[in-house]
Tab-separated table of C-alpha atoms and ligand atoms in Angstrom:
chain	number	residue	atom	x	y	z
A	1	MET	CA	-17.762	-22.872	12.276
A	2	GLY	CA	-20.547	-21.719	13.489
A	3	ARG	CA	-21.014	-19.784	16.843
A	4	LEU	CA	-18.405	-16.810	16.924
A	5	GLU	CA	-16.227	-17.524	19.674
A	6	PRO	CA	-13.093	-14.911	20.530
A	7	ASN	CA	-10.393	-16.296	18.686
A	8	ARG	CA	-12.105	-18.966	16.542
A	9	VAL	CA	-11.990	-17.889	13.053
A	10	CYS	CA	-15.237	-17.041	11.272
A	11	THR	CA	-16.648	-17.517	7.940
A	12	GLY	CA	-18.164	-14.716	7.669
A	13	SER	CA	-21.623	-16.344	6.494
A	14	VAL	CA	-25.229	-15.703	7.852
A	15	LYS	CA	-24.983	-18.144	10.462
A	16	CYS	CA	-22.213	-16.702	11.923
A	17	VAL	CA	-23.950	-13.277	12.769
A	18	GLU	CA	-27.198	-14.995	13.188
A	19	GLU	CA	-25.766	-17.007	15.852
A	20	ALA	CA	-23.988	-14.980	16.766
A	21	GLY	CA	-26.617	-12.553	17.774
A	22	GLU	CA	-25.142	-9.525	17.519
A	23	ILE	CA	-22.195	-8.079	16.945
A	24	VAL	CA	-19.068	-7.257	18.949
A	25	SER	CA	-16.647	-5.140	18.309
A	26	GLY	CA	-13.679	-7.249	16.392
A	27	THR	CA	-15.336	-10.860	17.299
A	28	ARG	CA	-15.773	-11.689	13.212
A	29	GLU	CA	-12.533	-11.640	11.225
A	30	LEU	CA	-11.713	-11.429	8.021
A	31	ALA	CA	-10.221	-14.755	7.602
A	32	ASP	CA	-10.600	-16.342	3.125
A	33	ARG	CA	-10.339	-20.225	2.765
A	34	PHE	CA	-6.311	-20.481	3.298
A	35	GLY	CA	-5.924	-19.689	7.170
A	36	ARG	CA	-5.014	-15.880	6.829
A	37	ILE	CA	-7.186	-13.784	8.310
A	38	ALA	CA	-7.357	-9.011	7.367
A	39	ASP	CA	-6.611	-7.304	10.029
A	40	ASP	CA	-4.383	-4.614	7.739
A	41	LEU	CA	-6.947	-2.148	6.091
A	42	ARG	CA	-5.712	-0.330	3.124
A	43	ILE	CA	-8.216	2.282	1.394
A	44	SER	CA	-7.435	4.098	-2.019
A	45	LEU	CA	-9.621	7.738	-2.037
A	46	ILE	CA	-8.541	8.522	-5.724
A	47	ASP	CA	-7.882	7.101	-8.186
A	48	LYS	CA	-6.121	10.883	-9.928
A	49	CYS	CA	-2.481	11.861	-9.526
A	50	ASN	CA	-0.202	14.825	-10.244
A	51	LEU	CA	2.258	12.433	-11.710
A	52	ARG	CA	2.738	9.661	-14.327
A	53	CYS	CA	4.860	7.271	-12.739
A	54	THR	CA	6.021	5.037	-15.726
A	55	TYR	CA	5.528	1.450	-13.382
A	56	CYS	CA	2.243	3.141	-12.609
A	57	MET	CA	0.271	5.311	-15.221
A	58	PRO	CA	0.343	6.052	-19.062
A	59	ALA	CA	1.867	9.274	-20.145
A	60	GLU	CA	-1.767	10.564	-20.823
A	61	GLY	CA	-4.957	8.748	-21.949
A	62	MET	CA	-5.984	8.018	-18.060
A	63	THR	CA	-10.058	7.540	-17.676
A	64	TRP	CA	-10.629	8.757	-14.069
A	65	LEU	CA	-13.872	7.754	-11.972
A	66	PRO	CA	-16.476	9.741	-12.181
A	67	LYS	CA	-16.855	12.049	-8.738
A	68	GLU	CA	-19.990	10.672	-7.627
A	69	HIS	CA	-18.715	6.814	-7.572
A	70	LEU	CA	-15.946	8.142	-5.523
A	71	MET	CA	-16.749	7.451	-1.935
A	72	SER	CA	-17.341	10.364	0.234
A	73	ALA	CA	-15.283	11.663	2.932
A	74	SER	CA	-18.297	10.073	5.452
A	75	GLU	CA	-18.759	6.654	3.504
A	76	ALA	CA	-15.331	5.912	3.643
A	77	VAL	CA	-14.770	6.736	7.136
A	78	ARG	CA	-18.197	4.527	7.648
A	79	ILE	CA	-16.543	1.983	5.823
A	80	ALA	CA	-13.352	2.599	7.930
A	81	ASP	CA	-15.116	2.114	11.163
A	82	ILE	CA	-16.596	-1.236	9.889
A	83	GLY	CA	-13.521	-2.809	9.292
A	84	VAL	CA	-12.444	-1.448	12.883
A	85	ARG	CA	-15.220	-2.623	14.497
A	86	ILE	CA	-16.770	-5.320	13.374
A	87	PHE	CA	-13.573	-7.114	11.987
A	88	GLY	CA	-11.207	-5.750	14.266
A	89	VAL	CA	-8.960	-3.767	11.444
A	90	LYS	CA	-5.644	-3.007	13.474
A	91	ASP	CA	-4.536	-0.938	10.845
A	92	ILE	CA	-5.697	2.148	8.474
A	93	ARG	CA	-3.783	3.381	5.400
A	94	PHE	CA	-5.159	5.560	2.681
A	95	THR	CA	-3.412	5.501	-0.514
A	96	GLY	CA	-4.449	6.223	-4.316
A	97	GLY	CA	-3.707	7.519	-6.900
A	98	GLU	CA	-2.645	10.187	-5.055
A	99	PRO	CA	-4.555	10.564	-1.704
A	100	LEU	CA	-3.064	14.351	-0.390
A	101	VAL	CA	-5.308	15.480	-4.092
A	102	ARG	CA	-8.397	14.759	-2.007
A	103	LYS	CA	-9.306	17.793	-0.559
A	104	ASP	CA	-11.594	16.608	1.913
A	105	LEU	CA	-7.865	13.954	3.332
A	106	GLU	CA	-8.080	15.936	6.642
A	107	ASP	CA	-11.685	15.482	7.348
A	108	ILE	CA	-11.373	11.728	6.964
A	109	ILE	CA	-8.789	11.281	8.746
A	110	ALA	CA	-10.182	13.461	11.453
A	111	GLY	CA	-13.668	11.333	11.138
A	112	VAL	CA	-11.680	7.908	12.001
A	113	ARG	CA	-9.673	8.953	14.597
A	114	SER	CA	-13.098	10.251	16.463
A	115	ALA	CA	-14.683	7.171	16.437
A	116	HIS	CA	-11.125	5.252	17.052
A	117	PRO	CA	-8.888	7.038	19.256
A	118	ALA	CA	-5.707	4.399	19.299
A	119	VAL	CA	-6.160	2.860	16.055
A	120	PRO	CA	-2.944	3.995	13.328
A	121	ILE	CA	-3.977	5.509	10.510
A	122	SER	CA	-1.252	6.569	7.853
A	123	LEU	CA	-0.778	7.738	4.040
A	124	THR	CA	0.898	6.677	1.309
A	125	THR	CA	1.874	9.237	-0.841
A	126	ASN	CA	3.623	11.171	-2.861
A	127	ALA	CA	4.963	13.844	-0.786
A	128	ILE	CA	3.931	16.796	-3.254
A	129	GLY	CA	2.005	19.743	-1.170
A	130	LEU	CA	2.663	17.851	2.002
A	131	ASP	CA	4.468	21.123	3.271
A	132	LYS	CA	1.435	22.589	3.294
A	133	ARG	CA	-1.098	20.101	4.786
A	134	ILE	CA	0.992	18.034	6.904
A	135	ASP	CA	0.030	19.909	10.416
A	136	ALA	CA	-4.086	19.881	9.817
A	137	LEU	CA	-3.271	15.960	8.895
A	138	VAL	CA	-1.246	14.863	12.159
A	139	ASN	CA	-3.991	17.755	13.939
A	140	ALA	CA	-6.936	15.066	12.364
A	141	GLY	CA	-5.024	12.099	13.842
A	142	LEU	CA	-2.506	10.593	10.907
A	143	THR	CA	0.261	8.807	12.749
A	144	ARG	CA	2.483	7.711	9.477
A	145	ILE	CA	3.994	7.947	6.354
A	146	ASN	CA	5.776	6.543	3.999
A	147	VAL	CA	6.339	8.052	0.446
A	148	SER	CA	7.531	7.263	-2.512
A	149	LEU	CA	10.733	8.505	-3.900
A	150	ASP	CA	12.889	6.691	-6.953
A	151	THR	CA	16.004	8.635	-7.119
A	152	VAL	CA	17.405	11.857	-5.246
A	153	ARG	CA	18.767	12.623	-9.113
A	154	ARG	CA	16.464	15.256	-10.758
A	155	GLU	CA	16.697	14.345	-14.136
A	156	THR	CA	15.824	10.727	-13.219
A	157	PHE	CA	12.722	11.779	-11.261
A	158	ARG	CA	11.528	13.727	-14.341
A	159	ALA	CA	12.031	10.740	-16.371
A	160	MET	CA	10.669	8.253	-14.014
A	161	THR	CA	7.571	10.764	-13.217
A	162	ARG	CA	6.658	12.974	-16.378
A	163	ARG	CA	7.111	15.364	-14.169
A	164	ASP	CA	9.588	18.020	-12.566
A	165	ARG	CA	8.588	18.071	-9.012
A	166	LEU	CA	11.556	16.424	-6.781
A	167	GLU	CA	11.944	19.227	-5.044
A	168	ALA	CA	8.039	19.556	-3.582
A	169	VAL	CA	8.762	15.464	-2.789
A	170	ILE	CA	11.365	16.625	-0.141
A	171	ASP	CA	9.474	19.838	0.689
A	172	GLY	CA	6.850	16.917	1.310
A	173	ILE	CA	9.607	14.809	3.506
A	174	ASP	CA	11.458	17.962	5.436
A	175	ALA	CA	8.298	18.449	6.331
A	176	ALA	CA	6.969	15.875	7.601
A	177	ARG	CA	9.930	15.076	9.339
A	178	ARG	CA	9.896	18.462	11.193
A	179	ALA	CA	5.969	17.267	12.630
A	180	GLY	CA	7.709	14.488	14.027
A	181	LEU	CA	6.429	11.623	12.078
A	182	HIS	CA	8.182	8.478	12.526
A	183	PRO	CA	9.665	6.024	11.490
A	184	ILE	CA	8.855	8.220	7.898
A	185	LYS	CA	9.384	4.630	5.672
A	186	VAL	CA	10.618	5.718	1.636
A	187	ASN	CA	9.140	3.169	-1.085
A	188	ALA	CA	11.567	3.303	-4.209
A	189	VAL	CA	10.908	1.105	-7.325
A	190	MET	CA	14.144	0.336	-9.154
A	191	MET	CA	13.769	0.948	-13.116
A	192	ARG	CA	16.123	-1.152	-15.586
A	193	GLY	CA	17.658	1.896	-17.358
A	194	LEU	CA	16.792	4.179	-15.019
A	195	ASN	CA	17.606	4.293	-11.564
A	196	ASP	CA	18.916	0.905	-11.395
A	197	THR	CA	22.339	1.642	-10.374
A	198	GLN	CA	21.296	4.501	-7.810
A	199	GLU	CA	20.467	2.169	-4.413
A	200	ALA	CA	22.985	3.286	-2.345
A	201	GLU	CA	23.085	6.518	-3.562
A	202	LEU	CA	19.572	6.778	-2.480
A	203	LEU	CA	20.043	4.676	0.654
A	204	ALA	CA	22.778	7.511	2.146
A	205	TRP	CA	20.390	10.058	1.103
A	206	CYS	CA	17.734	8.376	3.154
A	207	LEU	CA	19.761	7.325	6.076
A	208	GLY	CA	21.109	10.879	6.542
A	209	ARG	CA	17.814	11.595	6.865
A	210	GLY	CA	16.834	8.855	9.538
A	211	LEU	CA	14.398	7.720	6.606
A	212	GLN	CA	13.588	3.882	6.405
A	213	LEU	CA	13.731	3.144	2.931
A	214	ARG	CA	12.234	0.279	1.297
A	215	PHE	CA	12.491	-1.012	-2.352
A	216	ILE	CA	9.867	-2.215	-3.538
A	217	GLU	CA	10.012	-5.395	-6.717
A	218	GLN	CA	8.273	-3.298	-9.745
A	219	MET	CA	4.755	-5.013	-10.212
A	220	PRO	CA	3.183	-5.765	-13.284
A	221	LEU	CA	0.414	-3.535	-12.372
A	222	ASP	CA	1.442	-0.544	-15.129
A	223	ALA	CA	-1.062	0.829	-16.990
A	224	ASP	CA	0.897	0.656	-20.091
A	225	ARG	CA	1.531	-2.824	-19.595
A	226	LEU	CA	5.155	-2.868	-20.205
A	227	TRP	CA	6.065	-4.992	-17.937
A	228	ALA	CA	8.246	-7.987	-18.542
A	229	ARG	CA	10.084	-10.423	-16.363
A	230	ALA	CA	13.661	-10.084	-18.224
A	231	ASN	CA	13.632	-5.853	-16.889
A	232	LEU	CA	12.773	-6.430	-13.567
A	233	VAL	CA	15.341	-5.006	-11.252
A	234	SER	CA	14.918	-7.758	-8.143
A	235	ALA	CA	15.566	-7.868	-5.073
A	236	ARG	CA	18.717	-10.118	-5.429
A	237	GLU	CA	20.444	-7.505	-7.637
A	238	ILE	CA	19.341	-4.702	-5.297
A	239	ARG	CA	21.481	-6.940	-2.262
A	240	GLY	CA	23.925	-7.196	-4.263
A	241	ARG	CA	24.427	-3.541	-5.389
A	242	LEU	CA	23.818	-1.895	-1.353
A	243	ARG	CA	26.775	-4.637	-0.667
A	244	GLU	CA	28.579	-3.466	-2.756
A	245	SER	CA	28.998	-0.007	-0.844
A	246	TYR	CA	27.441	-1.760	2.732
A	247	ASP	CA	27.526	-4.657	4.978
A	248	LEU	CA	23.694	-5.761	5.446
A	249	THR	CA	22.992	-8.469	8.549
A	250	PRO	CA	19.513	-9.611	8.480
A	251	HIS	CA	17.104	-7.400	11.038
A	252	PRO	CA	16.987	-9.437	14.285
A	253	GLU	CA	12.987	-8.785	14.388
A	254	PRO	CA	10.604	-11.167	13.097
A	255	ARG	CA	8.672	-10.085	10.025
A	256	GLY	CA	5.739	-11.334	10.839
A	257	SER	CA	2.947	-10.723	7.921
A	258	ALA	CA	5.128	-7.362	7.167
A	259	PRO	CA	6.159	-7.630	3.220
A	260	ALA	CA	8.857	-6.439	3.752
A	261	GLN	CA	12.201	-8.494	4.857
A	262	LEU	CA	14.490	-5.761	6.816
A	263	TRP	CA	18.437	-5.395	7.402
A	264	ASP	CA	20.932	-3.715	9.338
A	265	VAL	CA	23.181	-1.943	7.560
A	266	ARG	CA	26.062	-0.540	8.503
A	267	HIS	CA	29.142	0.936	6.822
A	268	LEU	CA	31.874	-1.730	5.146
A	269	GLY	CA	34.011	-3.256	7.701
A	270	GLY	CA	32.019	-1.138	10.806
A	271	SER	CA	30.088	-1.934	13.769
A	272	ASP	CA	27.078	0.746	14.190
A	273	VAL	CA	23.779	-0.142	12.404
A	274	LEU	CA	23.134	2.986	10.556
A	275	GLY	CA	19.678	2.338	10.397
A	276	GLN	CA	17.443	-0.355	8.840
A	277	VAL	CA	16.587	-0.712	4.917
A	278	GLY	CA	13.186	-3.161	3.611
A	279	ILE	CA	13.480	-5.038	0.174
A	280	ILE	CA	10.059	-6.266	-0.574
A	281	ALA	CA	10.050	-8.398	-2.926
A	282	SER	CA	7.044	-8.474	-4.414
A	283	VAL	CA	8.375	-10.940	-7.324
A	284	THR	CA	10.931	-12.865	-6.715
A	285	GLU	CA	9.721	-13.848	-3.133
A	286	SER	CA	6.310	-13.938	-2.679
A	287	PHE	CA	4.951	-13.491	0.677
A	288	CYS	CA	1.791	-14.333	-0.338
A	289	ALA	CA	0.913	-16.969	2.296
A	290	ALA	CA	1.031	-14.539	5.089
A	291	CYS	CA	-0.684	-11.624	3.728
A	292	SER	CA	-2.802	-9.994	5.967
A	293	ARG	CA	-4.370	-6.970	4.106
A	294	THR	CA	-7.818	-6.351	2.544
A	295	ARG	CA	-8.791	-3.511	0.324
A	296	LEU	CA	-10.808	-0.847	-1.189
A	297	THR	CA	-11.328	0.860	-3.863
A	298	ALA	CA	-11.639	4.420	-4.947
A	299	ASP	CA	-14.920	3.789	-5.888
A	300	GLY	CA	-15.918	1.240	-3.151
A	301	HIS	CA	-15.248	-2.184	-4.162
A	302	VAL	CA	-13.266	-4.597	-2.168
A	303	ARG	CA	-10.756	-6.262	-3.125
A	304	SER	CA	-9.091	-9.134	-1.511
A	305	CYS	CA	-5.807	-9.435	-4.012
A	306	LEU	CA	-3.765	-7.087	-5.158
A	307	PHE	CA	-3.814	-8.363	-9.019
A	308	SER	CA	-7.542	-10.129	-7.763
A	309	ASN	CA	-9.967	-9.634	-10.559
A	310	GLU	CA	-12.328	-9.845	-8.962
A	311	GLU	CA	-13.743	-6.962	-7.052
A	312	THR	CA	-17.317	-6.895	-4.405
A	313	ASP	CA	-18.885	-3.494	-4.147
A	314	LEU	CA	-19.635	-2.430	-0.777
A	315	LEU	CA	-20.686	1.987	-1.691
A	316	GLY	CA	-23.359	0.530	-3.922
A	317	PRO	CA	-25.398	-1.951	-1.649
A	318	MET	CA	-24.406	1.320	1.285
A	319	ARG	CA	-25.697	3.827	-1.169
A	320	ALA	CA	-29.384	1.449	-1.293
A	321	GLY	CA	-29.356	1.107	2.532
A	322	ALA	CA	-27.653	-1.734	3.760
A	323	SER	CA	-26.611	-1.546	7.887
A	324	ASP	CA	-23.433	-2.196	8.806
A	325	GLU	CA	-23.711	-5.687	9.771
A	326	GLU	CA	-25.420	-6.354	6.400
A	327	ILE	CA	-22.254	-4.577	4.995
A	328	ALA	CA	-19.861	-6.477	6.689
A	329	GLU	CA	-21.302	-9.913	5.294
A	330	ILE	CA	-20.438	-8.611	2.054
A	331	TRP	CA	-17.067	-7.630	3.268
A	332	ALA	CA	-16.675	-11.166	4.301
A	333	GLY	CA	-17.305	-13.479	1.748
A	334	ALA	CA	-15.915	-11.209	-0.377
A	335	MET	CA	-12.572	-11.959	1.696
A	336	TRP	CA	-12.808	-15.321	2.360
A	337	ALA	CA	-13.262	-16.503	-1.340
A	338	LYS	CA	-9.187	-15.049	-1.005
A	339	PRO	CA	-7.383	-16.405	-4.268
A	340	ARG	CA	-3.996	-18.377	-2.736
A	341	ALA	CA	-1.411	-16.009	-4.510
A	342	TYR	CA	-1.237	-13.682	-7.357
A	343	GLY	CA	-4.743	-13.003	-7.933
A	344	SER	CA	-5.268	-16.983	-8.367
A	345	ASP	CA	-5.767	-20.686	-6.952
A	346	THR	CA	-3.600	-21.561	-8.923
A	347	VAL	CA	-0.789	-19.309	-11.465
A	348	THR	CA	1.319	-16.741	-10.076
A	349	LEU	CA	3.887	-14.388	-11.760
A	350	ASN	CA	6.204	-16.896	-13.238
A	351	THR	CA	3.837	-19.074	-14.983
A	352	PRO	CA	3.290	-18.573	-18.354
A	353	GLY	CA	0.866	-16.566	-20.477
A	354	TYR	CA	0.054	-15.065	-16.756
A	355	VAL	CA	-2.007	-12.263	-17.150
A	356	PRO	CA	-1.981	-9.001	-15.268
A	357	PRO	CA	-5.290	-7.613	-13.243
A	358	GLU	CA	-7.282	-5.381	-16.041
A	359	ARG	CA	-7.449	-2.445	-12.985
A	360	SER	CA	-3.367	-0.744	-13.098
A	361	MET	CA	-2.052	-0.292	-9.998
A	362	SER	CA	-3.510	4.086	-9.450
A	363	GLU	CA	-6.961	2.376	-10.150
A	364	ILE	CA	-6.854	-0.340	-7.396
A	365	GLY	CA	-4.897	1.250	-4.683
A	366	GLY	CA	-1.333	0.650	-4.219
B	1	SAM	N1	0.471	7.821	-5.492
B	1	SAM	C1	1.255	7.771	-4.259
B	1	SAM	C2	2.069	7.066	-3.702
B	1	SAM	O1	3.296	6.703	-5.045
B	1	SAM	O2	3.151	7.100	-3.055
B	1	SAM	C3	-0.466	6.555	-3.394
B	1	SAM	C4	-0.423	5.368	-4.739
B	1	SAM	S1	0.476	4.499	-4.961
B	1	SAM	C5	-0.252	3.570	-6.249
B	1	SAM	C6	1.606	3.530	-4.218
B	1	SAM	C7	2.764	2.783	-3.385
B	1	SAM	O3	2.157	1.502	-5.348
B	1	SAM	C8	3.836	3.706	-4.541
B	1	SAM	O4	4.719	3.515	-3.227
B	1	SAM	C9	4.718	2.828	-5.662
B	1	SAM	O5	5.741	2.870	-6.093
B	1	SAM	C10	3.596	1.443	-5.617
B	1	SAM	N2	3.848	1.078	-7.329
B	1	SAM	C11	3.607	2.217	-7.724
B	1	SAM	N3	2.618	0.769	-9.148
B	1	SAM	C12	3.930	-0.545	-8.536
B	1	SAM	C13	4.519	-1.106	-9.733
B	1	SAM	N4	4.258	-1.461	-10.841
B	1	SAM	N5	5.121	-1.988	-8.995
B	1	SAM	C14	5.759	-1.909	-7.503
B	1	SAM	N6	4.385	-1.155	-7.075
B	1	SAM	C15	4.242	-0.271	-7.193
B	2	SF4	FE1	0.848	8.187	-9.051
B	2	SF4	FE2	1.769	7.104	-6.760
B	2	SF4	FE3	1.292	5.811	-9.603
B	2	SF4	FE4	3.173	7.661	-9.268
B	2	SF4	S1	3.372	5.704	-8.200
B	2	SF4	S2	1.839	7.962	-10.764
B	2	SF4	S3	2.433	8.934	-7.308
B	2	SF4	S4	0.017	6.855	-8.414
């Protein structure tokens, strides 16, 4: 390792940068010790949210990051720019907490878009208030959205999110459809005793609106620490329940580093493909070996793995006057140390005594 050549893995060492003489766009890579390259950037913009999903947040008592600890719009844009220009990041997704809670979300998207006209910029959101902002977001350069929706029953929605806002979410989804965003993906977490008999109903609802539904296995990232392996609604169980109402066959396109395994959906005995459904088996069918993510928390820390407790501050050095190259160096070093799987080189979620990370999903950025 050392001198930078196109398509060669860089360790992110100082030597690499010096020998290269200058940093050429996309010639360095966010490589790790296991040969993975991260080119998919998730940026959390805020830890606050207007829902309280049981698998994510507590009913109350969450402590928020002080406002001055959050990346400002220009800081988030600068870090995204370093990701794309220096590390060849191919995709940027803004998340949270709830990214729509940020009033300057349009400015952040516009800032990244003006520097990088071709990079896909997407949002993971609960869609509350999206109907009022979708035009401004699309004008700013938003290309895609994922909306979280676990049920289309009002009572179940209220039980799962602790808020009576189902209509607002649906209004947001419909506005995104009218704005022409495509594909719109819907993320659903199945919870035992709450929505775990509603898989086919939710799929029918999504297919009817041209939305791509993806089921996500519940991960031990809830602030209440109530996750229990025994309660997990597994990918296998979800597939089984869907097959009571639909034929599922593996979607022919290769999966690559995508976390979702895609299935073509047909009516039972039917020949027409109605659409696809994705299943993200984050717990039972690990895809860590193909992980291409690099994450930034709302307070500007790199997190190489969702499950890790290790975080590396980029915002502090940035505020202290570090150059883009210096920030890139810190970032590359953090990613080089990315653990093998589930925040560890040795342990998995199935290892007895597994301890979840300290920060919960909304604090990390999902
Ligand atoms: N508020 C936005 C939303 O809900 O889409 C963005 C942030 S949220 C943390 C991002 C994604 O993480 C959502 O799709 C949510 O369903 C998912 N999520 C949250 N907690 C989870 C958990 N414990 N296990 C699996 N997925 C989870
Ligand atoms: Fe909020 Fe998203 Fe967490 Fe639900 S999953 S509480 S919408 S951050």
